[in-house]
Every structure is written in C-alpha cells, then in structure tokens.
PDB file of C-alpha atoms in Angstrom:
ATOM      1  CA  MET A   7      35.920 -29.762 -36.372  1.00 74.00           C
ATOM      2  CA  GLU A   8      37.861 -32.779 -37.631  1.00 78.00           C
ATOM      3  CA  ALA A   9      36.338 -32.373 -41.083  1.00 80.00           C
ATOM      4  CA  ARG A  10      37.428 -28.726 -41.185  1.00 78.00           C
ATOM      5  CA  LYS A  11      40.968 -29.711 -40.208  1.00 78.00           C
ATOM      6  CA  LYS A  12      41.073 -32.211 -43.074  1.00 82.00           C
ATOM      7  CA  VAL A  13      39.846 -29.523 -45.497  1.00 80.00           C
ATOM      8  CA  ARG A  14      42.569 -27.192 -44.228  1.00 78.00           C
ATOM      9  CA  ASP A  15      45.202 -29.901 -44.766  1.00 81.00           C
ATOM     10  CA  ARG A  16      44.018 -30.419 -48.375  1.00 82.00           C
ATOM     11  CA  TYR A  17      44.250 -26.665 -48.971  1.00 76.00           C
ATOM     12  CA  LEU A  18      47.815 -26.756 -47.624  1.00 77.00           C
ATOM     13  CA  GLU A  19      48.640 -29.484 -50.166  1.00 80.00           C
ATOM     14  CA  LEU A  20      47.046 -27.362 -52.899  1.00 74.00           C
ATOM     15  CA  LEU A  21      49.142 -24.402 -51.709  1.00 74.00           C
ATOM     16  CA  LYS A  22      52.281 -26.459 -52.358  1.00 77.00           C
ATOM     17  CA  GLN A  23      51.052 -27.204 -55.892  1.00 77.00           C
ATOM     18  CA  ALA A  24      50.053 -23.607 -56.712  1.00 74.00           C
ATOM     19  CA  LYS A  25      51.875 -22.241 -59.764  1.00 78.00           C
ATOM     20  CA  ASN A  26      51.183 -18.502 -59.725  1.00 81.00           C
ATOM     21  CA  MET A  27      50.545 -15.782 -57.182  1.00 82.00           C
ATOM     22  CA  ALA A  28      46.765 -15.612 -57.850  1.00 81.00           C
ATOM     23  CA  GLU A  29      46.381 -19.307 -57.011  1.00 78.00           C
ATOM     24  CA  VAL A  30      48.533 -18.900 -53.893  1.00 78.00           C
ATOM     25  CA  LEU A  31      46.409 -15.966 -52.657  1.00 79.00           C
ATOM     26  CA  GLN A  32      43.139 -17.766 -53.394  1.00 80.00           C
ATOM     27  CA  VAL A  33      44.256 -20.939 -51.582  1.00 79.00           C
ATOM     28  CA  GLN A  34      45.663 -18.866 -48.693  1.00 81.00           C
ATOM     29  CA  THR A  35      42.290 -17.090 -48.304  1.00 85.00           C
ATOM     30  CA  GLU A  36      40.486 -20.437 -48.119  1.00 82.00           C
ATOM     31  CA  ILE A  37      43.040 -21.716 -45.589  1.00 81.00           C
ATOM     32  CA  ASN A  38      42.490 -18.603 -43.426  1.00 85.00           C
ATOM     33  CA  ASN A  39      38.689 -19.003 -43.557  1.00 85.00           C
ATOM     34  CA  THR A  40      38.917 -22.679 -42.652  1.00 85.00           C
ATOM     35  CA  GLN A  41      41.380 -21.929 -39.847  1.00 84.00           C
ATOM     36  CA  GLU A  42      38.963 -19.321 -38.398  1.00 86.00           C
ATOM     37  CA  GLU A  43      36.138 -21.878 -38.440  1.00 86.00           C
ATOM     38  CA  VAL A  44      38.359 -24.468 -36.725  1.00 85.00           C
ATOM     39  CA  GLU A  45      39.412 -21.996 -34.027  1.00 87.00           C
ATOM     40  CA  GLY A  46      35.818 -20.845 -33.531  1.00 87.00           C
ATOM     41  CA  ALA A  47      34.660 -24.445 -33.105  1.00 86.00           C
ATOM     42  CA  ALA A  48      37.537 -25.144 -30.690  1.00 88.00           C
ATOM     43  CA  GLY A  49      36.602 -22.061 -28.644  1.00 89.00           C
ATOM     44  CA  ARG A  50      32.967 -23.144 -28.552  1.00 88.00           C
ATOM     45  CA  ILE A  51      33.930 -26.643 -27.410  1.00 87.00           C
ATOM     46  CA  ALA A  52      36.147 -25.188 -24.671  1.00 88.00           C
ATOM     47  CA  TYR A  53      33.326 -22.860 -23.544  1.00 87.00           C
ATOM     48  CA  LEU A  54      30.805 -25.694 -23.395  1.00 85.00           C
ATOM     49  CA  GLY A  55      33.265 -27.907 -21.510  1.00 83.00           C
ATOM     50  CA  HIS A  56      33.935 -25.117 -19.024  1.00 81.00           C
ATOM     51  CA  SER A  57      30.197 -24.439 -18.583  1.00 80.00           C
ATOM     52  CA  ALA A  58      29.479 -28.116 -18.079  1.00 77.00           C
ATOM     53  CA  ALA A  59      32.146 -28.302 -15.370  1.00 75.00           C
ATOM     54  CA  TYR A  60      30.286 -25.667 -13.314  1.00 77.00           C
ATOM     55  CA  SER A  61      26.766 -26.892 -13.956  1.00 75.00           C
ATOM     56  CA  THR A  62      24.668 -28.421 -11.208  1.00 77.00           C
ATOM     57  CA  ILE A  63      22.360 -31.368 -11.562  1.00 80.00           C
ATOM     58  CA  ASN A  64      19.532 -31.759  -9.052  1.00 82.00           C
ATOM     59  CA  ILE A  65      18.021 -35.205  -8.783  1.00 87.00           C
ATOM     60  CA  SER A  66      14.858 -35.926  -6.836  1.00 87.00           C
ATOM     61  CA  PHE A  67      13.657 -39.416  -6.169  1.00 85.00           C
ATOM     62  CA  TYR A  68      11.067 -40.996  -3.947  1.00 80.00           C
ATOM     63  CA  GLN A  69       9.939 -44.411  -2.904  1.00 82.00           C
ATOM     64  CA  VAL A  70       6.293 -45.374  -2.895  1.00 77.00           C
ATOM     65  CA  LEU A  71       5.676 -46.795   0.571  1.00 80.00           C
ATOM     66  CA  ASN A  72       2.114 -47.956   0.042  1.00 79.00           C
ATOM     67  CA  PRO A  73       1.417 -48.643  -3.639  1.00 73.00           C
ATOM     68  CA  SER A  74      -2.153 -49.722  -2.899  1.00 77.00           C
ATOM     69  CA  ALA A  75      -3.026 -46.346  -1.348  1.00 74.00           C
ATOM     70  CA  VAL A  76      -5.794 -44.496  -3.132  1.00 72.00           C
ATOM     71  CA  GLU A  77      -5.608 -40.784  -3.795  1.00 76.00           C
ATOM     72  CA  PRO A  78      -8.155 -38.819  -1.765  1.00 76.00           C
ATOM     73  CA  ARG A  79     -11.287 -38.023  -3.710  1.00 81.00           C
ATOM     74  CA  SER A  80     -12.586 -34.501  -4.039  1.00 86.00           C
ATOM     75  CA  PRO A  81     -15.687 -33.653  -1.969  1.00 86.00           C
ATOM     76  CA  THR A  82     -19.085 -33.708  -3.630  1.00 91.00           C
ATOM     77  CA  TYR A  83     -21.281 -30.651  -4.066  1.00 90.00           C
ATOM     78  CA  GLY A  84     -23.467 -31.566  -1.076  1.00 91.00           C
ATOM     79  CA  GLU A  85     -20.456 -32.147   1.151  1.00 91.00           C
ATOM     80  CA  ARG A  86     -19.122 -28.743   0.175  1.00 91.00           C
ATOM     81  CA  ILE A  87     -22.455 -27.062   1.074  1.00 92.00           C
ATOM     82  CA  VAL A  88     -22.575 -28.764   4.479  1.00 91.00           C
ATOM     83  CA  SER A  89     -18.953 -27.786   5.045  1.00 91.00           C
ATOM     84  CA  SER A  90     -19.790 -24.164   4.137  1.00 92.00           C
ATOM     85  CA  PHE A  91     -22.568 -24.025   6.736  1.00 90.00           C
ATOM     86  CA  SER A  92     -20.245 -25.552   9.326  1.00 90.00           C
ATOM     87  CA  GLU A  93     -17.477 -23.049   8.568  1.00 92.00           C
ATOM     88  CA  GLY A  94     -20.000 -20.185   8.670  1.00 92.00           C
ATOM     89  CA  LEU A  95     -21.178 -21.249  12.134  1.00 91.00           C
ATOM     90  CA  LYS A  96     -17.570 -21.459  13.303  1.00 93.00           C
ATOM     91  CA  TRP A  97     -16.987 -17.933  11.979  1.00 92.00           C
ATOM     92  CA  ILE A  98     -20.040 -16.588  13.861  1.00 93.00           C
ATOM     93  CA  ALA A  99     -18.885 -18.340  17.051  1.00 92.00           C
ATOM     94  CA  GLU A 100     -15.427 -16.754  16.711  1.00 92.00           C
ATOM     95  CA  LEU A 101     -17.020 -13.334  16.169  1.00 92.00           C
ATOM     96  CA  PHE A 102     -19.142 -13.780  19.303  1.00 91.00           C
ATOM     97  CA  ILE A 103     -16.075 -14.819  21.337  1.00 92.00           C
ATOM     98  CA  MET A 104     -14.189 -11.778  20.047  1.00 91.00           C
ATOM     99  CA  LEU A 105     -17.010  -9.454  21.097  1.00 88.00           C
ATOM    100  CA  ILE A 106     -17.064 -11.014  24.562  1.00 90.00           C
ATOM    101  CA  SER A 107     -13.284 -10.720  24.878  1.00 92.00           C
ATOM    102  CA  LEU A 108     -13.650  -6.947  24.444  1.00 90.00           C
ATOM    103  CA  TRP A 109     -15.468  -6.623  27.809  1.00 90.00           C
ATOM    104  CA  PRO A 110     -13.133  -3.878  29.121  1.00 91.00           C
ATOM    105  CA  LEU A 111     -14.052  -1.761  26.112  1.00 91.00           C
ATOM    106  CA  TRP A 112     -17.768  -2.341  26.710  1.00 89.00           C
ATOM    107  CA  ILE A 113     -17.460  -1.326  30.367  1.00 93.00           C
ATOM    108  CA  GLY A 114     -15.555   1.811  29.366  1.00 93.00           C
ATOM    109  CA  LEU A 115     -18.225   2.708  26.803  1.00 93.00           C
ATOM    110  CA  VAL A 116     -21.013   2.241  29.395  1.00 92.00           C
ATOM    111  CA  PHE A 117     -19.219   4.548  31.855  1.00 92.00           C
ATOM    112  CA  LEU A 118     -18.610   7.102  29.117  1.00 92.00           C
ATOM    113  CA  TRP A 119     -22.282   6.984  28.101  1.00 90.00           C
ATOM    114  CA  LEU A 120     -23.410   7.410  31.720  1.00 90.00           C
ATOM    115  CA  PHE A 121     -20.969  10.300  32.217  1.00 88.00           C
ATOM    116  CA  ILE A 122     -22.185  12.087  29.081  1.00 86.00           C
ATOM    117  CA  LYS A 123     -25.820  11.457  30.038  1.00 84.00           C
ATOM    118  CA  LYS A 124     -25.198  12.923  33.482  1.00 82.00           C
ATOM    119  CA  LEU A 125     -23.404  16.024  32.079  1.00 77.00           C
ATOM    120  CA  ARG A 126     -26.019  16.732  29.422  1.00 74.00           C
ATOM    121  CA  PRO A 127     -28.731  18.001  31.800  1.00 70.00           C
ATOM    122  CA  VAL A 128     -26.214  20.236  33.603  1.00 63.00           C
ATOM    123  CA  TYR A 129     -24.975  21.658  30.289  1.00 62.00           C
ATOM    124  CA  SER A 130     -28.492  22.232  28.963  1.00 64.00           C
ATOM    125  CA  LYS A 131     -29.502  24.033  32.225  1.00 63.00           C
ATOM    126  CA  LYS A 132     -26.507  26.372  31.813  1.00 64.00           C
ATOM    127  CA  GLN A 133     -27.547  27.192  28.251  1.00 64.00           C
ATOM    128  CA  GLN A 134     -31.148  27.844  29.298  1.00 62.00           C
ATOM    129  CA  SER A 135     -30.050  30.176  32.079  1.00 63.00           C
ATOM    130  CA  GLN A 136     -27.792  32.064  29.644  1.00 63.00           C
ATOM    131  CA  VAL A 137     -30.641  32.457  27.147  1.00 58.00           C
ATOM    132  CA  ILE A 138     -32.979  33.705  29.866  1.00 61.00           C
ATOM    133  CA  ASP A 139     -30.374  36.137  31.195  1.00 58.00           C
ATOM    134  CA  GLY A 140     -29.827  37.438  27.636  1.00 54.00           C
ATOM    135  CA  LYS A 141     -26.200  36.624  27.409  1.00 50.00           C
TER     136      LYS A 141
END
C-alpha cells in the first residue's frame, strides 16, 4: 500500500509538469487507478483487522504425568479368539436370564394352551353332532 501511495505522489508531480490536455488526462487516469488500488488495499486491511478482532483462538495443552508409562498393546489373535468365546458365553447367559425373567408370559401361555386344549374336544363334538343332524 505504501508503494502505491508513492506511485500516486509521483503521478501528482507529473500532473504538475504536464504541458497539454492529453498528458493531463493520461496522468489523471493513472492517478485514479492508483487511488482505487490504494483504497481497495486499505479496505482489505480494515476488513482483516476487523475479522481478527472477532476471531477466537482455542489452545489445548496437557502435562504428561507419567512419562515412563507404556501405551497399551493391542491384543493378539489368540487373545481375541478367547475373548470372543467368553463374550459369546456371556451373551447366551443373558439370553437365558431374559427367558427366565419372562415367567409370567410362560405361565399365561400354558394356561392359554390348556384352555384351548380343553375347548377343542367340546367344539369338535358340536361339529360332529351338526354333521350327523344334517345341519
């Protein structure tokens, strides 16, 4: 921006030395172009300064408490297989516990089955009597 201001000042000196109207207009055009560049740069600087004033900087830091601590190693293939069997057994145990916890449902289903079993012979006897009677 400072360099553009110096160029503008030199054009102003040339404007004072201009001898005819063509030279005056040419120098005036260059002064206008340089002035636009200076104002554009000043506006950009003001925008960046304004943006920087509202920017936020987040800083995270930490302190290593035990520098001799070793990072945990990843489990080997065999350890993963044993862990899979263990987790599978836990899953089966949870399924079994869930089935046991549904005991009221099981009792209701047994009573429903007994009720249907008891009604079935009565219903089939009614149908047989209707077939025999011809209805």
